[in-house]
Amino acid sequence: QVQVEESGGGLVQAGGSLRLSCAASGPIFRISAMGWYRQAPGSQREMVATITGAGGTNYADFVKGRFTISRDSAKNTVFLQMNSLKPEDTSVYYCLFRAGGYGVAYWGQGTQVTVSS
């Protein structure tokens, strides 16, 4: 059974930094993409950043220049470096792996990021 687990969330002051990590374990093969999404209470889940198997990246406009997504393919791990954090970045951050011929989605359980003003 595939397991996806995030870590690195927490409480930080505005202007600070956090680094999220997410690792997939178990029988997961042919990973085509990895990504970070977030969901605040009462809001829909939104894309933050994605990275393809070839290394191509995509960012939401609201994090461009502040967040960086990277990966360690050998370890099935994806990272999100978050700098210049703002209170509006407060949310639960979820990790996503897409794998297999049909791009099956595997989600983590989420990690809370709270940015105080």
N, CA, C and O of each residue as an XYZ file, in Angstrom:
468
protein
N       0.839     -1.181      0.000
C       0.000      0.000      0.000
C       0.885      1.246      0.000
O       1.834      1.354      0.777
N       0.557      2.175     -0.881
C       1.338      3.413     -0.976
C       0.986      4.331      0.186
O      -0.184      4.522      0.520
N       2.012      4.886      0.786
C       1.829      5.868      1.852
C       2.552      7.152      1.474
O       3.673      7.123      0.966
N       1.897      8.271      1.727
C       2.471      9.587      1.448
C       2.423     10.386      2.743
O       1.360     10.534      3.346
N       3.553     10.891      3.164
C       3.615     11.549      4.464
C       4.364     12.864      4.386
O       5.515     12.922      3.953
N       3.681     13.926      4.817
C       4.295     15.252      4.846
C       4.914     15.517      6.216
O       4.536     14.910      7.218
N       5.868     16.433      6.228
C       6.447     16.900      7.482
C       6.983     18.313      7.269
O       7.166     18.762      6.138
N       7.230     19.000      8.383
C       7.856     20.308      8.305
C       6.945     21.483      8.560
O       7.406     22.624      8.592
N       5.669     21.234      8.742
C       4.764     22.343      9.026
C       4.994     22.889     10.429
O       5.754     22.323     11.215
N       4.325     23.998     10.726
C       4.464     24.580     12.053
C       4.015     26.016     12.084
O       3.329     26.497     11.182
N       4.415     26.691     13.141
C       4.064     28.094     13.356
C       5.291     28.954     13.102
O       6.378     28.667     13.603
N       5.108     30.005     12.325
C       6.218     30.897     11.996
C       5.688     32.320     11.911
O       4.518     32.533     11.590
N       6.535     33.281     12.195
C       6.134     34.681     12.073
C       6.174     35.120     10.618
O       6.901     34.556      9.801
N       5.392     36.121     10.317
C       5.391     36.684      8.969
C       6.810     37.095      8.581
O       7.545     37.678      9.379
N       7.177     36.781      7.343
C       8.527     37.049      6.866
C       9.482     35.892      7.052
O      10.587     35.895      6.508
N       9.059     34.905      7.819
C       9.905     33.752      8.090
C       9.846     32.702      6.993
O       9.228     32.893      5.946
N      10.514     31.580      7.271
C      10.622     30.505      6.292
C      10.286     29.165      6.929
O      10.468     28.961      8.129
N       9.797     28.268      6.102
C       9.597     26.869      6.472
C       9.932     26.009      5.269
O       9.831     26.445      4.123
N      10.332     24.785      5.550
C      10.594     23.828      4.478
C       9.756     22.585      4.716
O       9.913     21.903      5.728
N       8.872     22.297      3.785
C       8.045     21.104      3.866
C       8.700     19.970      3.092
O       9.326     20.181      2.053
N       8.541     18.775      3.617
C       9.026     17.575      2.945
C       7.876     16.589      2.815
O       6.951     16.576      3.627
N       7.953     15.773      1.788
C       6.923     14.754      1.588
C       7.560     13.549      0.919
O       8.222     13.670     -0.112
N       7.354     12.392      1.515
C       7.928     11.169      0.987
C       6.839     10.145      0.711
O       5.902      9.986      1.494
N       6.977      9.459     -0.407
C       6.075      8.368     -0.753
C       6.803      7.051     -0.553
O       7.969      6.911     -0.923
N       6.114      6.096      0.029
C       6.702      4.776      0.247
C       5.704      3.714     -0.200
O       4.512      3.971     -0.371
N       6.246      2.506     -0.383
C       5.402      1.415     -0.838
C       5.509      1.234     -2.334
O       6.418      1.772     -2.968
N       4.569      0.467     -2.913
C       4.637      0.127     -4.335
C       4.142      1.257     -5.233
O       3.045      1.185     -5.787
N       4.956      2.297     -5.372
C       4.623      3.420     -6.248
C       5.665      3.476     -7.352
O       6.867      3.521     -7.091
N       5.178      3.472     -8.607
C       6.085      3.385     -9.743
C       5.705      4.402    -10.798
O       4.569      4.874    -10.849
N       6.644      4.722    -11.616
C       6.438      5.641    -12.739
C       5.765      6.931    -12.271
O       4.695      7.304    -12.752
N       6.415      7.597    -11.328
C       5.899      8.875    -10.846
C       6.018      9.911    -11.958
O       7.112     10.177    -12.457
N       4.905     10.484    -12.336
C       4.890     11.440    -13.439
C       4.904     12.884    -12.946
O       5.354     13.786    -13.652
N       4.412     13.093    -11.742
C       4.381     14.457    -11.223
C       4.229     14.430     -9.713
O       3.710     13.475     -9.134
N       4.694     15.498     -9.098
C       4.534     15.695     -7.662
C       4.102     17.138     -7.449
O       4.394     18.014     -8.263
N       3.413     17.369     -6.361
C       2.952     18.743     -6.164
C       2.545     19.029     -4.746
O       2.386     18.131     -3.919
N       2.381     20.313     -4.488
C       1.884     20.799     -3.208
C       0.610     21.601     -3.443
O       0.526     22.427     -4.352
N      -0.356     21.336     -2.612
C      -1.627     22.042     -2.649
C      -1.923     22.518     -1.236
O      -1.317     22.054     -0.270
N      -2.865     23.453     -1.127
C      -3.233     23.898      0.214
C      -4.722     24.152      0.287
O      -5.379     24.419     -0.719
N      -5.234     24.065      1.490
C      -6.660     24.277      1.705
C      -6.859     24.935      3.056
O      -6.496     24.382      4.095
N      -7.441     26.121      3.026
C      -7.776     26.838      4.242
C      -9.236     26.537      4.604
O     -10.020     26.164      3.731
N      -9.606     26.692      5.864
C     -10.998     26.433      6.277
C     -11.985     27.234      5.442
O     -11.828     28.443      5.266
N     -13.004     26.551      4.929
C     -14.027     27.218      4.146
C     -13.638     27.513      2.714
O     -14.404     28.129      1.973
N     -12.447     27.077      2.319
C     -11.971     27.334      0.961
C     -11.730     26.037      0.216
O     -11.625     24.970      0.820
N     -11.643     26.139     -1.100
C     -11.318     24.973     -1.898
C      -9.814     24.728     -1.893
O      -9.016     25.640     -1.676
N      -9.456     23.492     -2.134
C      -8.040     23.160     -2.245
C      -7.499     23.805     -3.510
O      -8.129     23.768     -4.567
N      -6.305     24.401     -3.377
C      -5.706     25.096     -4.519
C      -4.265     24.645     -4.731
O      -3.556     24.279     -3.793
N      -3.864     24.685     -5.982
C      -2.504     24.302     -6.330
C      -1.531     25.373     -5.864
O      -1.782     26.566     -6.028
N      -0.426     24.943     -5.285
C       0.642     25.841     -4.876
C       1.817     25.723     -5.845
O       2.286     26.723     -6.388
N       2.282     24.502     -6.056
C       3.416     24.275     -6.948
C       3.427     22.815     -7.378
O       3.034     21.925     -6.623
N       3.885     22.585     -8.606
C       4.010     21.224     -9.104
C       5.349     21.055     -9.802
O       5.957     22.021    -10.262
N       5.792     19.811     -9.871
C       7.024     19.478    -10.578
C       6.806     18.159    -11.296
O       6.292     17.206    -10.709
N       7.192     18.100    -12.561
C       7.000     16.891    -13.343
C       8.182     15.940    -13.176
O       9.197     16.282    -12.570
N       8.026     14.754    -13.723
C       9.115     13.803    -13.684
C      10.353     14.295    -14.423
O      11.476     13.896    -14.116
N      10.129     15.163    -15.395
C      11.250     15.720    -16.155
C      11.854     16.944    -15.476
O      12.870     17.474    -15.926
N      11.226     17.389    -14.397
C      11.778     18.514    -13.650
C      11.135     19.857    -13.947
O      11.544     20.875    -13.388
N      10.146     19.875    -14.809
C       9.458     21.121    -15.092
C       8.608     21.571    -13.915
O       7.948     20.750    -13.278
N       8.616     22.843    -13.625
C       7.898     23.355    -12.457
C       6.808     24.345    -12.866
O       6.867     24.980    -13.919
N       5.817     24.446    -11.991
C       4.725     25.388    -12.197
C       4.328     25.919    -10.830
O       4.240     25.160     -9.865
N       4.090     27.222    -10.745
C       3.753     27.852     -9.471
C       2.484     28.676     -9.594
O       2.203     29.270    -10.635
N       1.730     28.698     -8.513
C       0.615     29.628     -8.433
C       1.173     31.040     -8.359
O       2.250     31.261     -7.804
N       0.442     31.990     -8.918
C       0.927     33.369     -8.941
C       1.208     33.899     -7.535
O       2.134     34.686     -7.335
N       0.403     33.465     -6.565
C       0.542     34.032     -5.225
C       1.780     33.539     -4.475
O       2.051     34.019     -3.373
N       2.540     32.595     -5.040
C       3.766     32.140     -4.384
C       5.000     32.346     -5.237
O       6.111     32.069     -4.785
N       4.836     32.821     -6.448
C       5.990     33.006     -7.329
C       6.999     33.957     -6.702
O       6.650     35.030     -6.209
N       8.250     33.539     -6.735
C       9.309     34.354     -6.158
C       9.529     34.118     -4.676
O      10.525     34.576     -4.118
N       8.611     33.409     -4.032
C       8.730     33.144     -2.596
C       8.912     31.662     -2.279
O       9.656     31.319     -1.360
N       8.253     30.787     -3.017
C       8.295     29.349     -2.773
C       9.083     28.664     -3.881
O       9.080     29.106     -5.029
N       9.759     27.572     -3.515
C      10.489     26.773     -4.487
C      10.197     25.300     -4.249
O      10.343     24.795     -3.136
N       9.782     24.620     -5.308
C       9.549     23.179     -5.224
C      10.765     22.459     -5.787
O      11.354     22.898     -6.774
N      11.137     21.354     -5.156
C      12.248     20.544     -5.638
C      11.965     19.086     -5.286
O      11.014     18.781     -4.567
N      12.797     18.201     -5.800
C      12.532     16.781     -5.576
C      13.830     15.999     -5.481
O      14.882     16.429     -5.954
N      13.721     14.839     -4.855
C      14.781     13.839     -4.845
C      14.131     12.574     -5.394
O      13.512     11.812     -4.651
N      14.271     12.360     -6.677
C      13.568     11.258     -7.323
C      14.003      9.901     -6.777
O      13.195      8.978     -6.675
N      15.263      9.786     -6.434
C      15.776      8.509     -5.931
C      15.100      8.116     -4.618
O      14.998      6.935     -4.287
N      14.640      9.126     -3.877
C      14.013      8.861     -2.589
C      12.509      9.099     -2.608
O      11.866      9.091     -1.558
N      11.947      9.309     -3.788
C      10.503      9.597     -3.903
C      10.084     10.684     -2.921
O       9.115     10.533     -2.177
N      10.823     11.765     -2.936
C      10.591     12.843     -1.983
C      10.483     14.174     -2.720
O      11.211     14.438     -3.677
N       9.566     14.994     -2.253
C       9.390     16.323     -2.820
C       9.438     17.336     -1.684
O       9.001     17.058     -0.567
N       9.974     18.510     -1.985
C      10.157     19.537     -0.972
C       9.472     20.828     -1.407
O       9.256     21.068     -2.595
N       9.140     21.646     -0.426
C       8.627     22.976     -0.709
C       9.319     23.949      0.240
O       9.051     23.959      1.441
N      10.200     24.755     -0.307
C      10.859     25.792      0.477
C       9.997     27.041      0.415
O       9.736     27.576     -0.662
N       9.563     27.497      1.570
C       8.662     28.644      1.638
C       9.370     29.783      2.357
O       9.703     29.677      3.537
N       9.594     30.865      1.636
C      10.243     32.052      2.192
C       9.273     33.226      2.181
O       8.242     33.197      1.509
N       9.624     34.244      2.930
C       8.791     35.465      2.982
C       7.332     35.118      3.225
O       6.443     35.612      2.531
N       7.094     34.280      4.196
C       5.734     33.818      4.462
C       4.840     34.957      4.933
O       5.276     35.875      5.628
N       3.581     34.870      4.534
C       2.575     35.868      4.868
C       1.445     35.202      5.664
O       1.238     33.995      5.541
N       0.720     35.964      6.469
C      -0.399     35.370      7.208
C      -1.398     34.662      6.287
O      -2.002     33.665      6.682
N      -1.573     35.161      5.086
C      -2.519     34.521      4.155
C      -2.016     33.184      3.615
O      -2.759     32.474      2.937
N      -0.776     32.836      3.905
C      -0.265     31.505      3.549
C      -0.700     30.447      4.565
O      -0.475     29.255      4.358
N      -1.317     30.882      5.649
C      -1.799     29.935      6.655
C      -2.802     28.976      6.025
O      -3.792     29.399      5.428
N      -2.536     27.688      6.165
C      -3.376     26.687      5.531
C      -2.878     25.297      5.908
O      -1.826     25.149      6.529
N      -3.641     24.291      5.527
C      -3.141     22.918      5.566
C      -2.544     22.627      4.192
O      -3.200     22.797      3.164
N      -1.305     22.191      4.197
C      -0.605     21.907      2.946
C      -0.596     20.402      2.701
O      -0.249     19.609      3.576
N      -0.985     20.041      1.495
C      -1.078     18.639      1.101
C      -0.095     18.330     -0.024
O       0.150     19.146     -0.911
N       0.442     17.150      0.046
C       1.376     16.670     -0.969
C       0.636     15.698     -1.882
O      -0.220     14.936     -1.432
N       0.976     15.733     -3.167
C       0.357     14.850     -4.149
C       1.441     14.196     -5.001
O       2.369     14.855     -5.469
N       1.302     12.898     -5.189
C       2.110     12.159     -6.158
C       1.149     11.603     -7.208
O       0.085     11.083     -6.876
N       1.531     11.717     -8.457
C       0.799     11.054     -9.533
C       1.717      9.986    -10.120
O       2.880     10.251    -10.427
N       1.178      8.775    -10.272
C       2.035      7.675    -10.690
C       1.260      6.683    -11.546
O       0.029      6.666    -11.571
N       2.033      5.860    -12.244
C       1.420      4.838    -13.068
C       0.959      5.380    -14.404
O       0.975      6.587    -14.645
N       0.547      4.464    -15.269
C       0.140      4.850    -16.602
C      -1.058      5.773    -16.637
O      -1.207      6.545    -17.584
N      -1.901      5.719    -15.651
C      -3.107      6.539    -15.603
C      -2.989      7.737    -14.672
O      -3.964      8.449    -14.434
N      -1.800      7.951    -14.155
C      -1.611      9.112    -13.290
C      -2.443      9.058    -12.023
O      -3.038     10.060    -11.627
N      -2.490      7.908    -11.388
C      -3.244      7.755    -10.154
C      -2.721      8.736     -9.108
O      -1.513      8.910     -8.953
N      -3.642      9.368     -8.399
C      -3.276     10.374     -7.410
C      -3.149      9.761     -6.020
O      -4.020      9.020     -5.565
N      -2.046     10.089     -5.363
C      -1.816      9.676     -3.981
C      -1.605     10.934     -3.155
O      -0.679     11.705     -3.404
N      -2.473     11.136     -2.169
C      -2.416     12.341     -1.340
C      -1.859     12.022      0.044
O      -2.058     10.931      0.579
N      -1.161     12.994      0.604
C      -0.768     12.901      1.995
C      -1.899     13.364      2.888
O      -2.956     13.779      2.412
N      -1.666     13.290      4.189
C      -2.707     13.620      5.153
C      -2.747     15.113      5.473
O      -3.688     15.587      6.110
N      -1.746     15.842      5.039
C      -1.704     17.285      5.243
C      -0.865     17.690      6.432
O      -0.753     16.951      7.409
N      -0.276     18.867      6.344
C       0.496     19.424      7.448
C       0.111     20.893      7.606
O       0.004     21.630      6.626
N      -0.094     21.299      8.846
C      -0.571     22.656      9.109
C       0.574     23.648      9.071
O       1.620     23.432      9.683
N       0.367     24.736      8.349
C       1.294     25.862      8.345
C       0.524     27.078      8.844
O      -0.507     27.448      8.281
N       1.032     27.690      9.901
C       0.394     28.871     10.472
C       1.405     30.012     10.490
O       2.500     29.874     11.036
N       1.035     31.128      9.896
C       1.905     32.297      9.833
C       1.254     33.409     10.653
O       0.152     33.864     10.346
N       1.947     33.830     11.685
C       1.413     34.872     12.561
C       1.877     36.248     12.094
O       2.969     36.405     11.550
N       1.017     37.237     12.322
C       1.357     38.596     11.884
C       2.082     39.357     12.966
O       2.443     40.517     12.768
